[in-house]
Coordinates of C-alpha atoms (C1' of nucleotides) in Angstrom, one line a residue:
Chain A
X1 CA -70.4 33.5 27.5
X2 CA -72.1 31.6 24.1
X3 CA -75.3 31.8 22.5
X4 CA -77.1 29.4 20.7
X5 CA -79.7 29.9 17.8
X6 CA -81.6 26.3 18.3
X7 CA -83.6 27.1 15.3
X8 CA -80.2 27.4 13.0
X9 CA -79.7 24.4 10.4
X10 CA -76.6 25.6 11.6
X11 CA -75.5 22.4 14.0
X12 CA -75.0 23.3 17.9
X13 CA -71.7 22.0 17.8
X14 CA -70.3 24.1 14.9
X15 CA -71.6 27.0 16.7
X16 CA -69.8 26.7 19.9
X17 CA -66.8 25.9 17.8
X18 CA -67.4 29.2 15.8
X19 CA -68.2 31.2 19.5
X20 CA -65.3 29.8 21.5
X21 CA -63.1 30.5 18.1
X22 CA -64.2 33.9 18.0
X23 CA -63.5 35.0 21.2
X24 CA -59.9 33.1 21.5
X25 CA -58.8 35.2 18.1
X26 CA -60.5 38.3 19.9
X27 CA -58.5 38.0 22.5
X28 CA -61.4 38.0 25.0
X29 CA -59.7 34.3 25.7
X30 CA -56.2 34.5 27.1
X31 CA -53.2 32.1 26.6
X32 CA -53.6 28.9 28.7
X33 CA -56.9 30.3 30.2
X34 CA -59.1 27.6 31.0
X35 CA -62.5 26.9 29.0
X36 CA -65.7 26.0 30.8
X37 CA -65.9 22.5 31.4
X38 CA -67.4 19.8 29.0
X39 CA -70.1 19.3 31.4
X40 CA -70.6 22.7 33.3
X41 CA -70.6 25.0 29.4
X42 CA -73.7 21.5 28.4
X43 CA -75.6 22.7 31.0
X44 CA -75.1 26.2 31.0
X45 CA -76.5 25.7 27.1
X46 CA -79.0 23.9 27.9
X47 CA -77.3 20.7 25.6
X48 CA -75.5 17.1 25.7
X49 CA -72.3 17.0 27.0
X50 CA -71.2 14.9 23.6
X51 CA -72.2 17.6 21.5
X52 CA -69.8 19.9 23.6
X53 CA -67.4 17.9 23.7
X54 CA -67.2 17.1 19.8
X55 CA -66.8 20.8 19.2
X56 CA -63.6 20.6 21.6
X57 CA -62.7 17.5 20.2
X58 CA -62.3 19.8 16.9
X59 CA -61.5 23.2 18.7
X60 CA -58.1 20.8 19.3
X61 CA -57.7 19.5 16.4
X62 CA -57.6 23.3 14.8
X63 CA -54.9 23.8 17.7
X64 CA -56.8 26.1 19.0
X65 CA -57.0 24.5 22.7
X66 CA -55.3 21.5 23.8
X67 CA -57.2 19.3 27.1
X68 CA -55.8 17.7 29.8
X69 CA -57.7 14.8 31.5
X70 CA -58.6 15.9 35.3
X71 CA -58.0 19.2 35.0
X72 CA -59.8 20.9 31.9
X73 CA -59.8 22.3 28.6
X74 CA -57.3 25.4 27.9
X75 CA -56.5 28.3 25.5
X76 CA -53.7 26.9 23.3
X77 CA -50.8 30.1 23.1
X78 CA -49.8 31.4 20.1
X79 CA -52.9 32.7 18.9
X80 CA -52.3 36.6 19.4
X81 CA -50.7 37.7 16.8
X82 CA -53.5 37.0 14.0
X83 CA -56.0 39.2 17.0
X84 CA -55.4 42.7 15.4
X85 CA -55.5 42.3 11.4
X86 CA -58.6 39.5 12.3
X87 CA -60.4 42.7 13.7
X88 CA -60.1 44.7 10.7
X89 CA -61.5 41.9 8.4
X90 CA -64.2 41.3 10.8
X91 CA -64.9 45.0 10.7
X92 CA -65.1 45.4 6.7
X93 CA -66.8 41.9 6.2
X94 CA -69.6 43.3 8.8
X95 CA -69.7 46.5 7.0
X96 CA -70.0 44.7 2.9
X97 CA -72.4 42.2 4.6
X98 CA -74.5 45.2 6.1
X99 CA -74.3 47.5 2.9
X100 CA -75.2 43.7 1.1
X101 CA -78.3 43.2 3.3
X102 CA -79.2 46.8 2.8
X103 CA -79.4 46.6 -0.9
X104 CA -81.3 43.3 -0.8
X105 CA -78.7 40.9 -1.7
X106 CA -79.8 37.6 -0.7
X107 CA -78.3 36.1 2.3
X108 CA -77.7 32.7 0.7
X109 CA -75.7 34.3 -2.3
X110 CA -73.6 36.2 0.0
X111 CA -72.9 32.9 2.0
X112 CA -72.5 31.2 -1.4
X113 CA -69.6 33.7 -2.3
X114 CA -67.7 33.1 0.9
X115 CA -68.0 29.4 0.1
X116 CA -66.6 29.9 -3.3
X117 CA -63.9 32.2 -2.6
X118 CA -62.3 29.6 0.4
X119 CA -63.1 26.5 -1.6
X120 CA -62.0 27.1 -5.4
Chain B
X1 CA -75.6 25.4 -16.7
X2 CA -75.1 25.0 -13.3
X3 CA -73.0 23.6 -11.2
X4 CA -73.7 21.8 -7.8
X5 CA -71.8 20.1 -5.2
X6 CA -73.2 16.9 -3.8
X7 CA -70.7 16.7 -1.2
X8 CA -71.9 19.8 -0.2
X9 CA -73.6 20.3 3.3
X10 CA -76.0 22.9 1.5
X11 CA -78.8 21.1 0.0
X12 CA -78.9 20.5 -3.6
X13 CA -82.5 22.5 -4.0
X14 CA -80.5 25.5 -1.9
X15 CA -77.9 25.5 -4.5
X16 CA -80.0 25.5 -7.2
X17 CA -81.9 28.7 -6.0
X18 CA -78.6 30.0 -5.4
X19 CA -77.4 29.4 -8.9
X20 CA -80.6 30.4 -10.9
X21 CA -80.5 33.5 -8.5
X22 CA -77.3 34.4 -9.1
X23 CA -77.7 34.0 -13.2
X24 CA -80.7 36.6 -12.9
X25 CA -79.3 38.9 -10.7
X26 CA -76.3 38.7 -13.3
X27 CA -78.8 39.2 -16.0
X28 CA -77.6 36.2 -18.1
X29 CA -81.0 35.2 -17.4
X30 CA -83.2 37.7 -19.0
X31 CA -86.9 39.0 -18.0
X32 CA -89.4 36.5 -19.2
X33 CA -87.0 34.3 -20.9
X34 CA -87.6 30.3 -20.1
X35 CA -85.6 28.4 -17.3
X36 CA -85.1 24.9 -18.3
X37 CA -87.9 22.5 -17.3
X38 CA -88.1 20.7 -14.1
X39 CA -87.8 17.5 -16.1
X40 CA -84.9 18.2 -18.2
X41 CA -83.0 20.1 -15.6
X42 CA -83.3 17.5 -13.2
X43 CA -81.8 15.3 -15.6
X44 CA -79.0 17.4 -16.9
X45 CA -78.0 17.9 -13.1
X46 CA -78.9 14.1 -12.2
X47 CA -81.2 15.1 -9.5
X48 CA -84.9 14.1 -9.2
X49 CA -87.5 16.6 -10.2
X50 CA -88.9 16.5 -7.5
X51 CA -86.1 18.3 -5.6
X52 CA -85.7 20.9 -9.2
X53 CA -89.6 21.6 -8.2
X54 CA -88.9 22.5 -4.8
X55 CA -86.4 24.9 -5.8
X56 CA -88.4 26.5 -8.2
X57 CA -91.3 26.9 -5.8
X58 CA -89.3 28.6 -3.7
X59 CA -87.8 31.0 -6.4
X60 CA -91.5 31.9 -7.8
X61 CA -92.5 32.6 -3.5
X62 CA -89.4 34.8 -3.5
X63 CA -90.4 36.6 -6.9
X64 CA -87.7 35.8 -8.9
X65 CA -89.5 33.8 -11.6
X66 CA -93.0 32.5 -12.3
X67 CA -94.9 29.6 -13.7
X68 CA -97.3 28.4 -16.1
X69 CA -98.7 24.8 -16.1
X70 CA -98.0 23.5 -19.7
X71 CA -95.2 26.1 -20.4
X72 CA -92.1 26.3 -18.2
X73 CA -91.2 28.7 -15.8
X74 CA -89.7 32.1 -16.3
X75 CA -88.2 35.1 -15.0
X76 CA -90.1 37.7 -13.8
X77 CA -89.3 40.9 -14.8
X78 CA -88.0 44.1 -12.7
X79 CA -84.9 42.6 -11.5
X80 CA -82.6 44.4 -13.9
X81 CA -82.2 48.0 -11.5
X82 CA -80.5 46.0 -9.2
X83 CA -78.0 44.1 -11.6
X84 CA -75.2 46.8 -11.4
X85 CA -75.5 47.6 -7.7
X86 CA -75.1 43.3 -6.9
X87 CA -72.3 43.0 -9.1
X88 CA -70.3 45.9 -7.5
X89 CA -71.3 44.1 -4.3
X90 CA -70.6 40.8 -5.2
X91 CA -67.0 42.0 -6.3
X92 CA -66.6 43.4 -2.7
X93 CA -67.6 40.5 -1.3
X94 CA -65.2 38.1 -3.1
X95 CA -62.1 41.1 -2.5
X96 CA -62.6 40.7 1.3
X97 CA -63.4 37.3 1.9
X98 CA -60.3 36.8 -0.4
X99 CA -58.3 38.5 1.7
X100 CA -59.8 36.8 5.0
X101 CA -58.7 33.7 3.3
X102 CA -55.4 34.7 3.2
X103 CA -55.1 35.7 6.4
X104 CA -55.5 32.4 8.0
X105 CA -59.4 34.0 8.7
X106 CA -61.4 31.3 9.4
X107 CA -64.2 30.6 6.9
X108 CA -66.7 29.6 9.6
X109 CA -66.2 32.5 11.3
X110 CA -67.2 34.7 8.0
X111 CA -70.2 32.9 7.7
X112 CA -70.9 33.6 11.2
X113 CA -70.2 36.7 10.5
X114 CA -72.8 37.2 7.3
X115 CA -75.4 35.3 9.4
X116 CA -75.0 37.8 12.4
X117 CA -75.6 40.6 10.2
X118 CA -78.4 39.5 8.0
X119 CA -80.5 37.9 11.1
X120 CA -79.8 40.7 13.8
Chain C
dT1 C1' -105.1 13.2 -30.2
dA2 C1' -100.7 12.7 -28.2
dT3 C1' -97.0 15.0 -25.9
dT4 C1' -95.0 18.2 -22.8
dT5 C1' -95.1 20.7 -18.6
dG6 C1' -96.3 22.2 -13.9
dT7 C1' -98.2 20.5 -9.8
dA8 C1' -99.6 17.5 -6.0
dC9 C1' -99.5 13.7 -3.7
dT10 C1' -97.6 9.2 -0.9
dA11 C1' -94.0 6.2 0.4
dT12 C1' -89.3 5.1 1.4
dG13 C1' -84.4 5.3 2.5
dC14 C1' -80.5 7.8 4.1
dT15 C1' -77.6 10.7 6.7
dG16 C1' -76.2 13.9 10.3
dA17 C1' -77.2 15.9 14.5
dG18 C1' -78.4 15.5 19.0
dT19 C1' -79.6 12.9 23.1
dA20 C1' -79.2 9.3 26.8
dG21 C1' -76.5 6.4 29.4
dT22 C1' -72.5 4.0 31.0
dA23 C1' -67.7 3.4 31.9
dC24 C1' -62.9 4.4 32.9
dA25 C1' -58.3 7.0 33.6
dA26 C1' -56.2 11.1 35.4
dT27 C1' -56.3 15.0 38.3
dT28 C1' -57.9 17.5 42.3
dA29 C1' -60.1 18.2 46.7
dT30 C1' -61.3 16.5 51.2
Chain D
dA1 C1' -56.7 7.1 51.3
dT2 C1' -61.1 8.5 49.6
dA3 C1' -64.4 11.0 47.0
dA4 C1' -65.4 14.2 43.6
dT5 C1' -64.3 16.3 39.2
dT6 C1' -62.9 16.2 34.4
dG7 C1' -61.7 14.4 29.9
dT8 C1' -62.5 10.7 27.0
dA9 C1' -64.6 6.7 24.7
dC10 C1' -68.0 4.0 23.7
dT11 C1' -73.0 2.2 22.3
dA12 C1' -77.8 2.9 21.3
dC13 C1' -81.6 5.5 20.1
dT14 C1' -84.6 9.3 18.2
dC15 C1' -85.5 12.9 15.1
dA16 C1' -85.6 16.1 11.1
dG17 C1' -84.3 17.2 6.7
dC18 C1' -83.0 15.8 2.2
dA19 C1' -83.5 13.1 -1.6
dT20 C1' -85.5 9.6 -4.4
dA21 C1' -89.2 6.7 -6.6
dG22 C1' -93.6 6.4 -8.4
dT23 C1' -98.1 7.9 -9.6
dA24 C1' -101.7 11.0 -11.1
dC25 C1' -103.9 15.0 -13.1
dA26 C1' -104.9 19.7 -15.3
dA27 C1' -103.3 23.0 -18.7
dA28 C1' -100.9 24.1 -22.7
dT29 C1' -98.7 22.8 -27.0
dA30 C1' -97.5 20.0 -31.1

DNA sequence: TATTTGTACTATGCTGAGTAGTACAATTAT
DNA sequence: ATAATTGTACTACTCAGCATAGTACAAATA
């Protein structure tokens, strides 16, 4: 379902956060489907159970899912309508970062524009 | 100068390469002109030189610049075919992660997204 | 000769990430 | 009813990376 890079500086949690993310706005994760559990998507990963549940914590927080004690974690609705234009701009920002990477622009300037662009 | 970001989870040495990169691949910094010292940059940024060294050891391994003890540092020449080409890419870059932006994309998910490229 | 510069160390503190363990309320299954 | 599952909330601990502080030395320059 995820994949982790370990080695990342990347933290765990952010990437789970940035996995589950993608596939909700992909659409791969239907309205009020549920998420695996805190404890069964830990050991499926292979990490703590705190770290998952810190990037749920925030996956709710971004109203992306919304929890319910007993039962699980679920798909927050709503979400759908952003699925189609978010696949074009996935498509060209692959496509610029590959044409980038071809050319041997570095990966931390490319990085370093995104940053700059979203914050001023 | 430069600028940095202390708030920043990017590490002040990473923005430094990023920055003297960036003014070389620009070509505001010329072939074999002088970057500032270790000593006085560090203290125009308010940084210890001992993080300004790091950065510049990593630019020299990368190729970008080079050193001589009792000198400076300064940049290495054969940089300038690729000057145009960046800047067309950098202006991509900035259109579509402009747009994203817009769009409610999420800017971790771009990142993601440069990362997944550059590192298979 | 004195100063500047790059370089190389060691030591220290700090922060964030991750782990380990425990506990409890709400829900579900038996 | 009872037990198991799940989300949640803690505390404590370890670890790595970053940054700072300080010192020292060789090479180049003033």
């Amino acid at each position: 379902m995820l994949s982790l890079d370990l080695q990342s500086r990347i933290p765990i949690f952010e990437q789970i956060k940035a996995g589950l993310s993608r596939l909700i706005y992909l659409g791969i994760l239907k309205s009020d489907e549920q998420l695996p559990t805190v404890r069964s998507l830990a050991t499926q990963l292979g990490v703590n159970p705190n770290t998952v549940q810190k990037a749920y914590q925030q996956l709710e927080a971004a109203g992306l899912i919304y929890s319910v004690t007993g039962r699980g974690n679920f798909v927050r609705s709503g979400n759908s309508q952003q699925v189609i234009q978010n696949e074009q701009i996935q498509k060209r920002l692959k496509e610029i970062a590959q044409e980038a990477k071809n050319a041997g622009f570095p990966e931390s300037m490319a990085i370093l524009l995104i940053r700059e662009v979203y914050n001023g």
